[in-house]
Amino acid sequence: MDFRLKAPSHSDESSLRQQVFNHILEAVLSGRFKPGEPLIELKLAEELGVSRTPIREALRQLEYEGLVSSIPNKGVIVNGISETDIEEIYAIRELVEGLAVKWAAERISEQQRRDLEETFELMCFYTRKKDYQQLAKYDARFHNLLFDSCQSKVLRHILRMLMRYVEHARIGSFRVTERAEQALEEHRAILEAVLEGSAEKARDLMTMHIKNALVNLMEQRKVSEKRDQAKERDQA
Amino acid sequence: MDFRLKAPSHSDESSLRQQVFNHILEAVLSGRFKPGEPLIELKLAEELGVSRTPIREALRQLEYEGLVSSIPNKGVIVNGISETDIEEIYAIRELVEGLAVKWAAERISEQQRRDLEETFELMCFYTRKKDYQQLAKYDARFHNLLFDSCQSKVLRHILRMLMRYVEHARIGSFRVTERAEQALEEHRAILEAVLEGSAEKARDLMTMHIKNALVNLMEQRKVSEKRDQAKERDQA
DNA sequence: TGTTGTATAATTGTATACAATTATACCGTA
DNA sequence: TACGGTATAATTGTATACAATTATACAACA
C-alpha cells in the first residue's frame, strides 16, 4: 500500500509532523504495528514520502504519549499493554475523569451545554440505528466536550495523555455493540447531572460508568482471545 | 554568560537533546526565561553551541510537559501559571499521588523499603542541619522512590507530567524553610503507613500532606508578591 | 495622519549530509 | 563445532542547507 503524504487525500493543511504522527498513531492503535515491533526512521520516511525530520518528531510525540518506547542510539519500539496496565489505566480514569465531570458541572458554559445536548441527541439517534461507527465518533466528541467544559488547561493535558492510553487499551475490542444501550443511559445520567450542576453526583456516575466500561472491556478481550486461539488452531 | 554545552562541565554522556532540555527547563523553572518570552531556536542554538536540531527536540519535549506553548510556524513561548492553575494542579495531585502511595503500600519491594528508609534518614539529618538545599534534593528523591514503589508504568508517566507542573508552580517560592519540620513529620507518617502496608491510611495522609503544601505555597506566594511590589516601589 | 502594499528580514519547517553508535556477518582459530 | 574479533552495514544523532511562512520596515497613496 502507498502511504505517501501531502497527496491531496484530504487536502489537510496541517504540518507534516502532525500528519506523520496521525499516521503512525493510527497504525499502532489499529494493530498494524504490533507491540515490540521496531519503528525504523528511514523506512517510515520512505514509506510516507517525507524526510526523517518530521518522522523523528512524530516518534518523540508518540513516546511522550506512551505508545512507543525509545532507547537512545538504538531505536523505538511499539509498546504493548497488559491486563494489569488496563486495570491501572481505568483506576486512574475513575479519579481523573471523575474530577473532570465534577468541575464541568460547576463551570460549564451556555454554549457547551448546547453542544453537549446536541451531541447526545446524535448519540441516541445512532444507537437506535445501531450505526456503531458513527456512534463511536460522537461518543468521543461527547467526552471531549465534557473535558473542555471543566475549563482547566492542566486537567485537559492530563486527560489527553490518559485517553491515549485508553484508546491503546481498547485495541482489538469491538468498542460498543451490546453495551451500547446501557452506556447510553449512563451517559444520559451523567449529562443530566452536569447540566443541573450536581457536581458530586456527576462524579459518582462517571466513576460507575468507567467501572462498567472496564468490566465490559475485559469480557470482550476474553472473547477476542478465544477467537484468536481458534484461528490459530485452524491454521495448524 | 557562556552556556555552551559538551564542555566538560559535568562530563555528562547523555544526549545533547537531553542536555539542552535540562538547560532550558532549568532556565524556565528558575524564572530566567519569563512567561510570555519567545524562545528562538537559532538564538538558543548559538547560546548553547549546538545546532537547531537538538534544540527543536528539546522544545517539543518541554511543550509536552506543559512548560511552553508552540504555535505552528510562529514559535514557542514560555507558559505562565496562574493561582487557579496551581489550585487545580494540587487538586489533581491529591487524587493521583494519593493513588500512588496507596499502591505503593500494597506493592513496595524489599529494596525499595530500604531505599525509602535511608532517604528519609537523610531528610531528618538535613532538616536538623537546616540545609534546605540538600533537603530539597532528598525530598525529591523520597517522592520519586515512593512513585517507583507503586510499580506502575502508567501512573509513573502521569506523575512525571504532574510533578513538572508542580515544580513550575513553585517558581519563586522558598520551597521549604519554616514548614520543614511539619513536612518532615508528615513524610514520616506517610512512610510508616506505606511500610506497614496501610494503603488507605497512606493515601489519606498524602492527601492531607498535599492540602497543607498548597496552603503553604499560597502563603509564600503572597509574601513574594509583596516583596516584589516593594522592590518596584523602590525602583520608581 | 493613517492605511495599505510591498520588499526585506527573521524565523520556523523540511530535506539532506555527515558523524557516531550499534547490529550483523564473516572469518580465523582452538 | 564453538568462540572471539574485525570489517561492514544499518541505524540513530547532529549539523547544515534550503524552502515556506510570518514579522517588520518603509514608501506610496488617500
Coordinates of C-alpha atoms (C1' of nucleotides) in Angstrom, one line a residue:
Chain A
M1 CA 0.0 0.0 0.0
D2 CA 1.1 3.5 -0.7
F3 CA 1.0 5.8 2.3
R4 CA 2.8 8.8 0.9
L5 CA 1.6 12.0 2.4
K6 CA 1.0 15.5 1.1
A7 CA -1.1 13.8 -1.5
P8 CA -4.4 15.7 -1.9
S9 CA -6.0 12.9 0.1
H10 CA -8.0 15.2 2.4
S11 CA -6.1 18.3 1.4
D12 CA -5.0 18.7 5.0
E13 CA -3.0 21.9 5.7
S14 CA -1.6 20.6 9.0
S15 CA 2.1 20.2 9.3
L16 CA 3.9 17.1 8.0
R17 CA 4.9 16.2 11.6
Q18 CA 1.2 16.1 12.6
Q19 CA 0.3 14.0 9.6
V20 CA 3.1 11.6 10.2
F21 CA 2.0 11.4 13.9
N22 CA -1.6 10.7 13.0
H23 CA -0.5 8.0 10.5
I24 CA 1.8 6.1 12.9
L25 CA -0.8 6.6 15.7
E26 CA -3.5 5.0 13.6
A27 CA -1.1 2.2 12.7
V28 CA -0.4 1.5 16.3
L29 CA -3.9 1.8 17.5
S30 CA -5.3 -0.4 14.7
G31 CA -2.7 -3.0 15.5
R32 CA -0.9 -2.8 12.1
F33 CA 2.2 -2.0 14.0
K34 CA 2.4 -4.7 16.7
P35 CA 3.9 -4.5 20.2
G36 CA 7.7 -5.0 20.2
E37 CA 8.0 -4.1 16.6
P38 CA 10.8 -1.6 15.9
L39 CA 10.0 1.6 14.0
I40 CA 12.9 2.5 11.7
E41 CA 13.0 6.1 10.8
L42 CA 14.4 5.7 7.3
K43 CA 11.8 3.0 6.5
L44 CA 8.9 5.2 7.7
A45 CA 10.3 8.2 5.9
E46 CA 10.4 6.3 2.6
E47 CA 7.0 4.8 3.1
L48 CA 5.4 8.2 3.8
G49 CA 7.5 10.0 1.2
V50 CA 9.0 12.6 3.6
S51 CA 12.4 13.1 5.2
R52 CA 13.5 11.7 8.6
T53 CA 13.0 15.0 10.4
P54 CA 9.2 15.0 10.7
I55 CA 9.3 11.3 11.4
R56 CA 11.7 11.8 14.3
E57 CA 9.4 14.5 15.8
A58 CA 6.3 12.4 15.4
L59 CA 8.1 9.4 17.1
R60 CA 9.1 11.7 20.0
Q61 CA 5.4 12.8 20.4
L62 CA 4.3 9.2 20.4
E63 CA 6.9 8.4 23.1
Y64 CA 5.5 11.2 25.3
E65 CA 2.0 9.9 24.8
G66 CA 3.2 6.5 25.9
L67 CA 2.6 4.5 22.8
V68 CA 6.2 3.7 22.0
S69 CA 9.5 3.5 23.9
S70 CA 12.7 4.9 22.7
I71 CA 16.1 3.6 23.7
P72 CA 18.9 6.1 22.9
N73 CA 21.1 5.2 19.9
K74 CA 19.0 2.1 19.3
G75 CA 15.6 3.0 18.2
V76 CA 11.9 3.0 19.2
I77 CA 9.6 0.0 19.6
V78 CA 5.9 -0.2 19.9
N79 CA 4.6 -0.6 23.4
G80 CA 2.4 -3.5 24.4
I81 CA -0.3 -3.2 27.0
S82 CA -1.0 -5.8 29.7
E83 CA -4.2 -6.6 31.5
T84 CA -2.7 -5.1 34.6
D85 CA -1.9 -1.9 32.7
I86 CA -5.5 -1.7 31.6
E87 CA -6.8 -2.1 35.1
E88 CA -4.5 0.6 36.3
I89 CA -5.5 2.9 33.5
Y90 CA -9.1 2.5 34.4
A91 CA -8.4 3.1 38.1
I92 CA -6.7 6.4 37.2
R93 CA -9.5 7.2 34.8
E94 CA -12.1 6.9 37.6
L95 CA -10.3 9.6 39.6
V96 CA -9.3 12.0 36.9
E97 CA -12.4 11.8 34.7
G98 CA -14.5 11.9 37.9
L99 CA -12.8 15.1 38.8
A100 CA -13.3 16.4 35.3
V101 CA -17.1 16.0 35.3
K102 CA -17.3 17.4 38.8
W103 CA -15.6 20.6 37.6
A104 CA -17.6 20.5 34.4
A105 CA -20.8 20.5 36.4
E106 CA -19.6 23.6 38.3
R107 CA -18.2 25.5 35.4
I108 CA -19.8 24.6 32.1
S109 CA -20.7 27.5 29.7
E110 CA -24.0 28.0 27.9
Q111 CA -22.5 27.2 24.5
Q112 CA -21.0 24.0 25.9
R113 CA -24.4 23.0 27.4
R114 CA -26.0 23.3 24.0
D115 CA -23.1 21.4 22.2
L116 CA -23.3 18.6 24.8
E117 CA -27.1 18.2 24.4
E118 CA -26.8 18.2 20.6
T119 CA -24.1 15.6 20.6
F120 CA -26.0 13.4 23.0
E121 CA -29.1 13.6 20.7
L122 CA -26.9 12.3 17.9
M123 CA -25.7 9.5 20.1
C124 CA -29.2 8.5 20.8
F125 CA -30.0 8.5 17.1
Y126 CA -27.1 6.3 16.1
T127 CA -27.6 4.0 19.0
R128 CA -31.2 3.4 17.7
K129 CA -29.9 2.9 14.2
K130 CA -27.1 0.6 15.5
D131 CA -24.6 2.6 13.4
Y132 CA -21.7 1.9 15.8
Q133 CA -19.2 3.7 13.5
Q134 CA -20.9 7.0 13.8
L135 CA -21.8 6.3 17.5
A136 CA -18.1 5.9 18.3
K137 CA -17.4 9.2 16.7
Y138 CA -20.0 11.2 18.7
D139 CA -19.1 9.3 21.8
A140 CA -15.6 10.6 21.5
R141 CA -16.9 14.1 20.9
F142 CA -19.2 13.8 23.9
H143 CA -16.3 13.0 26.2
N144 CA -14.1 15.8 24.7
L145 CA -16.8 18.4 25.1
L146 CA -17.2 17.2 28.7
F147 CA -13.5 17.6 29.3
D148 CA -13.4 21.1 27.7
S149 CA -16.3 22.1 29.9
C150 CA -14.1 21.8 33.0
Q151 CA -12.2 24.9 31.7
S152 CA -8.9 23.6 33.0
K153 CA -5.8 23.6 30.9
V154 CA -3.9 21.3 33.2
L155 CA -6.6 18.7 33.6
R156 CA -7.1 18.8 29.8
H157 CA -3.4 18.0 29.4
I158 CA -3.5 15.1 31.8
L159 CA -6.7 13.7 30.2
R160 CA -5.2 13.9 26.8
M161 CA -2.4 11.5 27.8
L162 CA -4.8 9.3 29.7
M163 CA -7.3 9.0 26.8
R164 CA -4.4 8.0 24.5
Y165 CA -3.7 5.1 26.9
V166 CA -7.4 4.2 26.9
E167 CA -7.6 4.1 23.2
H168 CA -4.5 1.9 23.2
A169 CA -6.1 -0.4 25.8
R170 CA -9.1 -0.8 23.6
I171 CA -7.1 -2.3 20.7
G172 CA -8.9 -5.3 19.2
S173 CA -12.1 -5.0 21.0
F174 CA -15.4 -4.2 19.3
R175 CA -15.9 -0.9 21.2
V176 CA -19.6 -0.7 21.7
T177 CA -22.3 -3.2 20.3
E178 CA -24.2 -4.9 23.0
R179 CA -23.4 -2.5 25.8
A180 CA -24.4 0.5 23.6
E181 CA -27.9 0.9 25.2
Q182 CA -26.6 0.6 28.7
A183 CA -23.8 3.0 28.0
L184 CA -26.2 5.5 26.5
E185 CA -28.3 5.5 29.7
E186 CA -25.2 6.1 31.7
H187 CA -24.2 9.0 29.5
R188 CA -27.7 10.4 29.8
A189 CA -27.5 10.3 33.6
I190 CA -24.0 12.0 33.6
L191 CA -25.3 14.7 31.2
E192 CA -28.3 15.4 33.4
A193 CA -26.2 15.7 36.5
V194 CA -23.7 18.0 34.8
L195 CA -26.5 20.2 33.3
E196 CA -28.2 20.6 36.7
G197 CA -24.9 21.4 38.3
S198 CA -24.8 18.3 40.6
A199 CA -21.1 18.0 40.8
E200 CA -20.7 15.1 43.3
K201 CA -23.5 13.2 41.6
A202 CA -21.9 13.6 38.2
R203 CA -18.6 12.4 39.5
D204 CA -20.1 9.3 41.1
L205 CA -22.0 8.5 37.9
M206 CA -18.8 8.8 35.9
T207 CA -16.9 6.6 38.3
M208 CA -19.6 3.9 37.9
H209 CA -19.6 4.4 34.1
I210 CA -15.9 3.7 34.0
K211 CA -16.2 0.7 36.3
N212 CA -18.7 -0.8 33.9
A213 CA -16.7 0.0 30.9
L214 CA -13.7 -1.9 32.4
V215 CA -15.8 -5.0 33.1
N216 CA -17.1 -4.8 29.5
L217 CA -13.7 -4.4 28.0
M218 CA -12.3 -7.3 29.9
E219 CA -15.1 -9.6 28.7
Q220 CA -14.5 -8.5 25.2
R221 CA -10.8 -9.3 25.5
K222 CA -11.7 -12.8 26.6
V223 CA -13.9 -13.2 23.6
S224 CA -11.2 -11.9 21.3
E225 CA -8.6 -14.2 22.8
K226 CA -10.7 -17.3 22.3
R227 CA -11.4 -16.3 18.7
D228 CA -7.7 -15.8 18.1
Q229 CA -6.9 -19.2 19.6
A230 CA -9.5 -20.8 17.5
K231 CA -8.0 -19.2 14.4
E232 CA -4.5 -20.5 15.4
R233 CA -5.9 -24.0 15.8
D234 CA -7.5 -23.8 12.3
Q235 CA -4.2 -22.8 10.8
A236 CA -2.3 -25.6 12.4
Chain B
M1 CA 27.3 34.1 30.5
D2 CA 28.6 31.2 28.4
F3 CA 26.2 28.3 28.3
R4 CA 27.8 26.3 25.6
L5 CA 27.3 22.5 26.1
K6 CA 29.5 19.5 25.7
A7 CA 32.1 21.4 27.7
P8 CA 33.4 19.0 30.4
S9 CA 31.1 20.7 32.8
H10 CA 29.9 17.5 34.4
S11 CA 31.2 15.3 31.7
D12 CA 27.7 14.1 31.1
E13 CA 27.4 11.4 28.5
S14 CA 23.7 12.0 27.9
S15 CA 22.4 13.1 24.5
L16 CA 22.7 16.7 23.5
R17 CA 18.9 16.8 23.3
Q18 CA 18.7 15.8 27.0
Q19 CA 21.3 18.4 28.0
V20 CA 19.5 21.1 26.1
F21 CA 16.2 20.1 27.6
N22 CA 17.7 20.3 31.1
H23 CA 19.2 23.6 30.4
I24 CA 16.0 25.2 29.1
L25 CA 14.0 23.5 31.8
E26 CA 16.2 25.0 34.5
A27 CA 16.0 28.4 32.9
V28 CA 12.2 28.3 32.9
L29 CA 11.9 26.9 36.4
S30 CA 14.4 29.4 37.8
G31 CA 12.5 32.2 36.1
R32 CA 15.4 33.3 33.9
F33 CA 13.0 32.7 31.0
K34 CA 9.9 34.6 31.9
P35 CA 6.3 33.7 31.0
G36 CA 5.4 35.0 27.5
E37 CA 9.0 35.2 26.5
P38 CA 9.6 33.7 23.0
L39 CA 12.2 31.0 22.7
I40 CA 14.1 31.5 19.3
E41 CA 15.7 28.3 18.1
L42 CA 18.7 29.9 16.4
K43 CA 19.4 32.1 19.4
L44 CA 19.3 29.1 21.8
A45 CA 21.4 27.1 19.4
E46 CA 24.1 29.7 19.3
E47 CA 23.9 30.3 23.0
L48 CA 24.4 26.6 23.8
G49 CA 26.9 26.0 20.9
V50 CA 24.8 23.3 19.2
S51 CA 22.7 23.1 16.1
R52 CA 19.0 23.7 15.9
T53 CA 18.1 20.0 15.7
P54 CA 18.5 19.1 19.4
I55 CA 17.0 22.5 20.3
R56 CA 13.9 21.7 18.4
E57 CA 13.5 18.3 20.0
A58 CA 14.1 19.7 23.5
L59 CA 11.4 22.4 22.9
R60 CA 9.0 19.7 21.8
Q61 CA 9.6 17.8 25.0
L62 CA 9.1 21.0 27.0
E63 CA 5.8 21.5 25.2
Y64 CA 4.6 18.0 26.0
E65 CA 5.5 18.6 29.6
G66 CA 3.4 21.8 29.6
L67 CA 6.1 24.4 30.2
V68 CA 5.9 26.1 26.9
S69 CA 3.4 26.5 24.1
S70 CA 4.2 26.2 20.4
I71 CA 2.2 27.9 17.7
P72 CA 2.9 26.4 14.3
N73 CA 5.1 28.5 12.0
K74 CA 5.4 31.1 14.7
G75 CA 7.4 29.8 17.6
V76 CA 7.2 28.8 21.2
I77 CA 6.7 30.9 24.2
V78 CA 7.1 30.2 27.9
N79 CA 3.9 29.4 29.7
G80 CA 2.8 31.3 32.8
I81 CA 0.9 29.7 35.6
S82 CA -2.0 31.3 37.4
E83 CA -3.2 30.9 41.0
T84 CA -6.2 28.9 39.6
D85 CA -3.8 26.7 37.7
I86 CA -1.9 26.0 41.0
E87 CA -5.0 25.1 42.9
E88 CA -6.1 22.8 40.1
I89 CA -2.7 21.1 40.0
Y90 CA -2.8 20.5 43.7
A91 CA -6.4 19.1 43.4
I92 CA -5.2 16.6 40.8
R93 CA -2.1 15.8 42.8
E94 CA -4.3 14.9 45.8
L95 CA -6.0 12.2 43.7
V96 CA -3.1 10.9 41.7
E97 CA -0.4 10.9 44.4
G98 CA -3.0 9.6 46.8
L99 CA -3.5 6.6 44.5
A100 CA 0.3 6.3 44.1
V101 CA 1.0 5.8 47.8
K102 CA -2.0 3.5 48.1
W103 CA -0.5 1.3 45.5
A104 CA 3.0 1.7 46.9
A105 CA 1.8 0.5 50.3
E106 CA 0.4 -2.6 48.6
R107 CA 3.3 -3.3 46.3
I108 CA 6.6 -2.0 47.6
S109 CA 9.6 -4.2 47.3
E110 CA 12.2 -5.0 49.9
Q111 CA 14.9 -3.0 48.2
Q112 CA 12.6 0.0 47.9
R113 CA 11.7 -0.2 51.6
R114 CA 15.3 0.1 52.4
D115 CA 15.9 2.9 50.0
L116 CA 13.0 4.9 51.3
E117 CA 14.0 4.5 54.9
E118 CA 17.6 5.5 54.1
T119 CA 16.4 8.6 52.2
F120 CA 14.1 9.5 55.0
E121 CA 17.0 9.4 57.5
L122 CA 18.9 11.8 55.3
M123 CA 15.9 14.1 55.2
C124 CA 15.8 14.1 59.0
F125 CA 19.5 14.9 59.1
Y126 CA 19.4 17.8 56.8
T127 CA 16.2 19.2 58.4
R128 CA 18.1 19.3 61.7
K129 CA 21.0 20.9 60.0
K130 CA 18.7 23.3 58.3
D131 CA 20.5 22.6 55.0
Y132 CA 17.5 23.3 52.8
Q133 CA 19.5 22.8 49.6
Q134 CA 20.3 19.2 50.4
L135 CA 16.9 18.6 52.0
A136 CA 15.1 19.6 48.7
K137 CA 17.3 17.1 46.9
Y138 CA 16.4 14.2 49.2
D139 CA 12.8 15.3 49.3
A140 CA 12.6 14.9 45.6
R141 CA 14.2 11.5 45.8
F142 CA 11.8 10.4 48.5
H143 CA 8.8 11.2 46.4
N144 CA 10.4 9.6 43.3
L145 CA 11.1 6.4 45.3
L146 CA 7.5 6.4 46.5
F147 CA 6.3 6.7 43.0
D148 CA 8.6 3.9 41.7
S149 CA 7.3 1.7 44.6
C150 CA 3.8 1.6 43.1
Q151 CA 5.3 -0.4 40.2
S152 CA 3.0 1.2 37.6
K153 CA 4.4 2.4 34.3
V154 CA 1.2 4.3 33.5
L155 CA 0.9 6.1 36.8
R156 CA 4.6 6.9 36.7
H157 CA 4.1 8.5 33.3
I158 CA 1.2 10.7 34.6
L159 CA 3.1 11.6 37.7
R160 CA 6.1 12.7 35.7
M161 CA 4.0 15.3 33.9
L162 CA 2.2 16.3 37.0
M163 CA 5.3 16.8 39.0
R164 CA 6.7 19.0 36.2
Y165 CA 3.6 21.2 36.7
V166 CA 4.2 21.2 40.4
E167 CA 7.8 22.3 40.0
H168 CA 6.6 25.0 37.7
A169 CA 4.0 26.2 40.2
R170 CA 6.7 26.5 42.9
I171 CA 8.6 29.2 40.9
G172 CA 9.8 32.0 43.1
S173 CA 8.8 30.4 46.4
F174 CA 11.4 29.4 49.0
R175 CA 10.4 25.7 48.9
V176 CA 10.9 24.6 52.5
T177 CA 12.2 26.7 55.4
E178 CA 9.7 27.1 58.2
R179 CA 7.4 24.3 57.1
A180 CA 10.3 21.9 57.0
E181 CA 9.7 20.4 60.4
Q182 CA 6.0 19.9 59.9
A183 CA 6.6 18.5 56.4
L184 CA 9.1 16.0 57.8
E185 CA 6.5 14.7 60.3
E186 CA 4.0 14.3 57.5
H187 CA 6.6 12.4 55.5
R188 CA 7.3 10.2 58.5
A189 CA 3.7 9.3 58.9
I190 CA 3.3 8.5 55.2
L191 CA 6.4 6.4 55.2
E192 CA 5.2 4.4 58.2
A193 CA 1.8 3.8 56.7
V194 CA 3.4 2.6 53.4
L195 CA 5.9 0.3 55.2
E196 CA 3.2 -1.3 57.3
G197 CA 1.0 -1.7 54.3
S198 CA -1.8 0.5 55.4
A199 CA -2.9 1.6 51.9
E200 CA -6.0 3.7 52.7
K201 CA -4.2 5.4 55.6
A202 CA -1.2 6.2 53.4
R203 CA -3.5 7.7 50.8
D204 CA -5.3 9.9 53.3
L205 CA -2.1 11.1 54.9
M206 CA -0.8 12.0 51.4
T207 CA -3.9 13.9 50.6
M208 CA -3.6 15.9 53.8
H209 CA 0.1 16.5 53.1
I210 CA -0.7 18.0 49.7
K211 CA -3.5 20.1 51.1
N212 CA -1.0 21.6 53.7
A213 CA 1.6 22.1 51.0
L214 CA -0.9 24.1 48.9
V215 CA -1.8 26.4 51.8
N216 CA 1.9 26.9 52.5
L217 CA 2.7 27.6 48.8
M218 CA -0.1 30.2 48.6
E219 CA 1.2 32.0 51.7
Q220 CA 4.7 32.1 50.3
R221 CA 3.4 33.5 47.0
K222 CA 1.7 36.3 48.9
V223 CA 5.0 37.1 50.7
S224 CA 6.9 37.0 47.4
E225 CA 4.3 39.3 45.8
K226 CA 4.6 41.9 48.5
R227 CA 8.4 41.7 48.3
D228 CA 8.3 42.3 44.5
Q229 CA 5.9 45.2 44.9
A230 CA 8.2 46.8 47.4
K231 CA 11.1 46.3 45.1
E232 CA 9.2 48.0 42.3
R233 CA 8.3 51.0 44.5
D234 CA 11.9 51.4 45.4
Q235 CA 12.9 51.5 41.8
A236 CA 10.3 54.1 41.0
Chain C
dT1 C1' -2.1 61.4 9.6
dG2 C1' -3.4 56.9 8.7
dT3 C1' -3.6 53.0 5.8
dT4 C1' -2.2 49.7 2.6
dG5 C1' 1.1 47.2 -0.2
dT6 C1' 5.5 45.5 -1.0
dA7 C1' 10.3 44.4 -0.2
dT8 C1' 13.2 42.6 3.2
dA9 C1' 14.5 40.2 7.2
dA10 C1' 13.7 36.9 10.8
dT11 C1' 12.0 32.5 12.0
dT12 C1' 10.2 28.0 11.6
dG13 C1' 9.6 23.6 8.7
dT14 C1' 11.7 20.2 5.9
dA15 C1' 15.4 17.8 3.5
dT16 C1' 19.9 16.2 3.2
dA17 C1' 24.7 15.3 4.5
dC18 C1' 27.8 13.7 7.7
dA19 C1' 29.3 11.7 12.4
dA20 C1' 28.7 8.4 16.0
dT21 C1' 26.9 4.3 17.6
dT22 C1' 25.1 -0.2 17.4
dA23 C1' 24.0 -4.6 15.0
dT24 C1' 25.4 -8.2 11.7
dA25 C1' 28.1 -11.3 9.0
dC26 C1' 32.0 -13.4 8.1
dC27 C1' 36.5 -15.4 9.0
dG28 C1' 40.2 -17.5 11.6
dT29 C1' 41.4 -20.2 15.4
dA30 C1' 41.2 -23.6 19.0
Chain D
dT1 C1' 31.6 -27.0 16.1
dA2 C1' 32.0 -23.1 19.2
dC3 C1' 34.1 -18.9 20.2
dG4 C1' 36.0 -14.3 19.5
dG5 C1' 37.4 -10.5 16.7
dT6 C1' 37.1 -7.5 12.9
dA7 C1' 35.1 -5.4 8.9
dT8 C1' 30.8 -4.0 7.1
dA9 C1' 26.2 -2.5 7.1
dA10 C1' 22.3 -0.5 9.4
dT11 C1' 20.6 2.9 12.3
dT12 C1' 20.4 6.8 15.1
dG13 C1' 22.3 11.6 16.5
dT14 C1' 23.8 16.1 14.9
dA15 C1' 24.8 19.7 11.7
dT16 C1' 23.7 22.3 7.8
dA17 C1' 21.3 23.8 3.6
dC18 C1' 17.2 25.2 1.6
dA19 C1' 12.1 26.2 1.4
dA20 C1' 8.0 28.2 3.3
dT21 C1' 5.9 31.1 6.4
dT22 C1' 5.5 35.1 9.3
dA23 C1' 7.1 39.6 11.1
dT24 C1' 9.0 44.2 10.1
dA25 C1' 10.1 48.5 7.9
dC26 C1' 9.2 51.7 4.8
dA27 C1' 7.3 54.0 1.0
dA28 C1' 3.2 55.4 -1.8
dC29 C1' -1.2 57.0 -1.5
dA30 C1' -5.7 58.8 0.1

